[in-house]
Amino acid sequence: GAVVSQHPSWVICKSGTSVKIECRSLDFQATTMFWYRQFPKQSLMLMATSNEGSKATYEQGVEKDKFLINHASLTLSTLTVTSAHPEDSSFYICSATSAARTTYEQYFGPGTRLTVT
Amino acid sequence: GQNIDQPTEMTATEGAIVQINCTYQTSGFNGLFWYQQHAGEAPTFLSYNVLDGLEEKGRFSSFLSRSKGYSYLLLKELQMKDSASYLCAVRDAGLTGGGNKLTFGTGTQLKVEL
């Protein structure tokens, strides 16, 4: 139980284009979803927190107009990287928590590797 | 703010015991997690400590001292597959994300050798 999927697992896009990444909780309802970014050999950096049906809360230094987050349902959150540039190339990981389960544990998706050329 | 420190790299021998330390200075504290992450994969949950003391789970144990802002992860009977990055993460005491916001340390890359 508590499976989180991400799609796509990897994507290559050209500079200036937009890319959408999906995060789904497959067997539970995700009260809250988190989006992280991880550069090579670095730790996870929280980008934003989203609750179903409300606006995402972004961490300091993360541009909300560039990284659009939508959490339209209790099983789906999307991250759209708009006007992507090579410096946005990174490993993007989502996680989810559920009020119905152990509330403190975050269940992580497998990640999406974004390469911007 | 949150400041979490871990050694960058460690090397140990198969079958041995290794201790990975984590120190933290945080504005709020509501528990500490340890995660294992293999390259290119998502983190997997290892342990959670919210009270002082040692939590044992098979070959893995985790210790917490809240007064010292200190935790360690102990791995026994090391196996080659234990070569991975080990992430220490502090759970925020705030309300953002339902009180489940995590701040991760830099991670410790463990290499297990024969």
XYZ file of C-alpha atoms in Angstrom:
231
model
C 0.000 0.000 0.000
C 0.835 3.716 -0.159
C 2.137 3.740 -3.719
C 2.942 6.989 -5.471
C 3.645 7.123 -9.191
C 5.136 9.829 -11.365
C 4.876 10.364 -15.072
C 6.985 10.653 -17.077
C 9.992 8.985 -15.494
C 12.266 11.029 -17.697
C 11.804 13.804 -20.228
C 14.019 15.809 -22.554
C 12.744 19.146 -23.775
C 14.055 22.155 -25.606
C 14.809 25.417 -23.887
C 11.772 27.682 -23.760
C 9.174 24.930 -23.781
C 6.973 23.794 -20.905
C 6.899 20.382 -19.295
C 4.190 18.844 -17.114
C 4.967 16.192 -14.509
C 2.194 14.165 -12.897
C 2.202 12.713 -9.407
C -0.467 10.198 -8.471
C -1.310 8.370 -5.273
C -2.493 4.987 -6.491
C -4.064 3.370 -3.455
C -4.780 6.185 -1.040
C -6.094 9.705 -0.959
C -3.307 12.223 -0.614
C -4.218 15.015 1.723
C -1.005 16.842 0.986
C 1.552 16.517 -1.769
C 5.084 17.848 -1.789
C 7.369 18.640 -4.712
C 11.127 18.388 -4.357
C 14.036 19.065 -6.644
C 17.350 17.270 -6.399
C 20.519 18.245 -8.240
C 23.287 15.665 -8.736
C 24.961 14.605 -5.499
C 22.813 16.991 -3.505
C 19.927 16.463 -1.147
C 16.246 17.012 -1.722
C 15.136 20.614 -1.693
C 11.472 21.262 -1.031
C 9.924 23.433 -3.714
C 6.313 23.615 -2.637
C 3.545 22.045 -0.619
C 0.090 21.568 -2.041
C -3.196 20.651 -0.456
C -6.085 19.422 -2.540
C -8.280 22.232 -3.751
C -6.097 25.079 -2.522
C -3.148 27.054 -3.781
C 0.317 25.654 -3.281
C 2.689 27.108 -0.720
C 6.073 27.772 -2.275
C 9.401 27.775 -0.501
C 11.489 30.906 -0.475
C 13.357 31.365 -3.737
C 11.039 29.178 -5.809
C 9.235 31.106 -8.547
C 5.550 30.244 -8.414
C 4.959 31.580 -11.932
C 7.639 29.317 -13.316
C 6.747 26.174 -11.400
C 2.984 25.834 -11.614
C 1.449 23.349 -9.227
C -2.090 22.063 -9.465
C -3.620 19.685 -6.929
C -7.066 19.246 -8.405
C -7.956 15.956 -6.762
C -6.982 13.833 -3.795
C -4.981 11.512 -6.033
C -3.317 13.835 -8.530
C -0.939 16.756 -8.398
C 0.876 18.235 -11.367
C 4.014 20.332 -11.640
C 4.470 22.351 -14.813
C 7.880 23.813 -15.511
C 7.199 26.774 -17.767
C 9.726 28.217 -20.191
C 12.274 25.641 -19.132
C 15.971 26.448 -19.269
C 19.036 24.201 -18.940
C 19.460 25.209 -15.295
C 16.051 23.630 -14.603
C 17.507 20.241 -15.497
C 17.134 18.200 -12.351
C 15.498 15.223 -10.681
C 11.984 16.152 -9.567
C 10.393 14.016 -6.859
C 6.923 14.215 -5.391
C 5.674 12.789 -2.141
C 2.310 12.465 -0.500
C 0.820 12.133 2.930
C -2.569 10.853 3.908
C -4.716 11.765 6.868
C -6.100 8.250 6.794
C -2.681 6.661 7.290
C 0.212 7.334 9.607
C 0.129 11.051 9.178
C 3.806 11.758 9.570
C 5.230 9.551 6.824
C 5.723 10.903 3.319
C 5.413 8.376 0.509
C 7.726 9.214 -2.352
C 7.235 8.794 -6.058
C 10.016 7.325 -8.233
C 11.047 10.727 -9.542
C 11.195 12.404 -12.949
C 14.489 13.291 -14.553
C 14.170 16.471 -16.591
C 16.835 17.438 -19.102
C 16.514 20.777 -20.854
C 18.648 21.190 -23.974
C 15.278 28.211 9.767
C 16.648 24.711 9.556
C 20.291 23.619 9.516
C 20.999 19.923 9.218
C 24.505 18.478 8.949
C 25.716 15.045 7.928
C 29.082 13.751 6.773
C 29.316 13.807 3.002
C 30.835 10.381 2.485
C 31.643 7.260 4.470
C 33.249 3.950 3.551
C 32.802 0.694 5.434
C 33.498 -2.995 4.978
C 30.938 -5.665 4.229
C 29.779 -7.317 7.459
C 30.865 -4.403 9.619
C 28.858 -1.805 11.545
C 28.651 1.842 10.532
C 27.171 4.849 12.316
C 25.986 7.857 10.334
C 25.567 11.001 12.402
C 23.184 13.888 11.909
C 23.098 17.141 13.841
C 20.379 19.701 13.489
C 19.501 23.218 14.537
C 15.906 23.939 13.736
C 13.315 26.541 14.602
C 10.779 23.798 15.216
C 11.025 20.055 15.709
C 8.412 17.383 15.417
C 10.420 14.280 14.673
C 13.380 13.061 12.648
C 13.417 10.669 9.710
C 16.092 8.592 8.064
C 15.722 7.684 4.403
C 17.809 5.547 2.088
C 18.225 6.646 -1.521
C 19.908 4.736 -4.306
C 21.169 6.750 -7.248
C 18.380 7.848 -9.570
C 15.658 6.491 -7.321
C 13.253 7.943 -4.792
C 14.041 7.862 -1.077
C 12.736 4.933 0.921
C 11.705 5.229 4.554
C 13.994 3.691 7.175
C 13.042 5.109 10.543
C 11.270 7.821 12.469
C 12.195 9.130 15.927
C 10.160 11.654 17.837
C 11.189 10.771 21.393
C 14.691 10.414 22.796
C 16.232 6.994 22.622
C 16.995 4.144 20.307
C 14.609 2.607 17.791
C 15.688 -0.765 16.438
C 14.390 -2.330 13.248
C 16.303 -5.348 12.041
C 19.800 -4.382 10.876
C 18.955 -0.691 11.187
C 18.721 1.351 14.384
C 18.197 5.043 14.859
C 18.923 7.165 17.903
C 17.689 10.608 18.870
C 18.711 13.149 21.493
C 16.499 16.199 21.246
C 18.437 18.185 23.853
C 21.625 17.764 21.831
C 20.028 18.128 18.406
C 21.621 14.860 17.431
C 20.665 11.627 15.760
C 22.482 8.673 14.305
C 21.621 5.786 12.041
C 23.357 2.513 12.847
C 23.679 -0.134 10.169
C 24.782 -3.599 11.222
C 26.030 -6.561 9.201
C 26.627 -4.348 6.223
C 25.820 -5.697 2.801
C 26.938 -4.456 -0.587
C 23.363 -3.418 -1.354
C 23.542 -0.958 1.549
C 25.742 1.266 -0.618
C 23.499 4.292 -1.028
C 22.892 7.813 0.164
C 21.364 8.153 3.631
C 19.276 11.231 4.247
C 18.434 12.711 7.616
C 15.248 14.814 7.584
C 13.606 16.903 10.279
C 9.858 17.235 10.448
C 8.659 20.759 10.942
C 6.480 21.662 13.892
C 4.575 24.229 11.850
C 1.234 24.020 10.150
C 2.433 24.049 6.538
C 1.529 20.805 4.845
C -0.444 19.658 7.829
C 2.652 19.712 9.998
C 4.425 17.217 7.769
C 6.931 19.463 6.048
C 10.394 17.911 5.947
C 13.784 19.552 5.676
C 16.482 17.221 4.420
C 20.146 17.148 5.289
C 22.777 16.995 2.600
C 22.882 13.209 2.706
C 25.719 10.801 3.459
C 26.991 8.667 0.596
C 27.896 5.271 2.057
C 30.145 2.937 0.120
C 30.358 -0.671 1.276
C 33.478 -2.497 0.179
C 34.520 -6.135 0.268
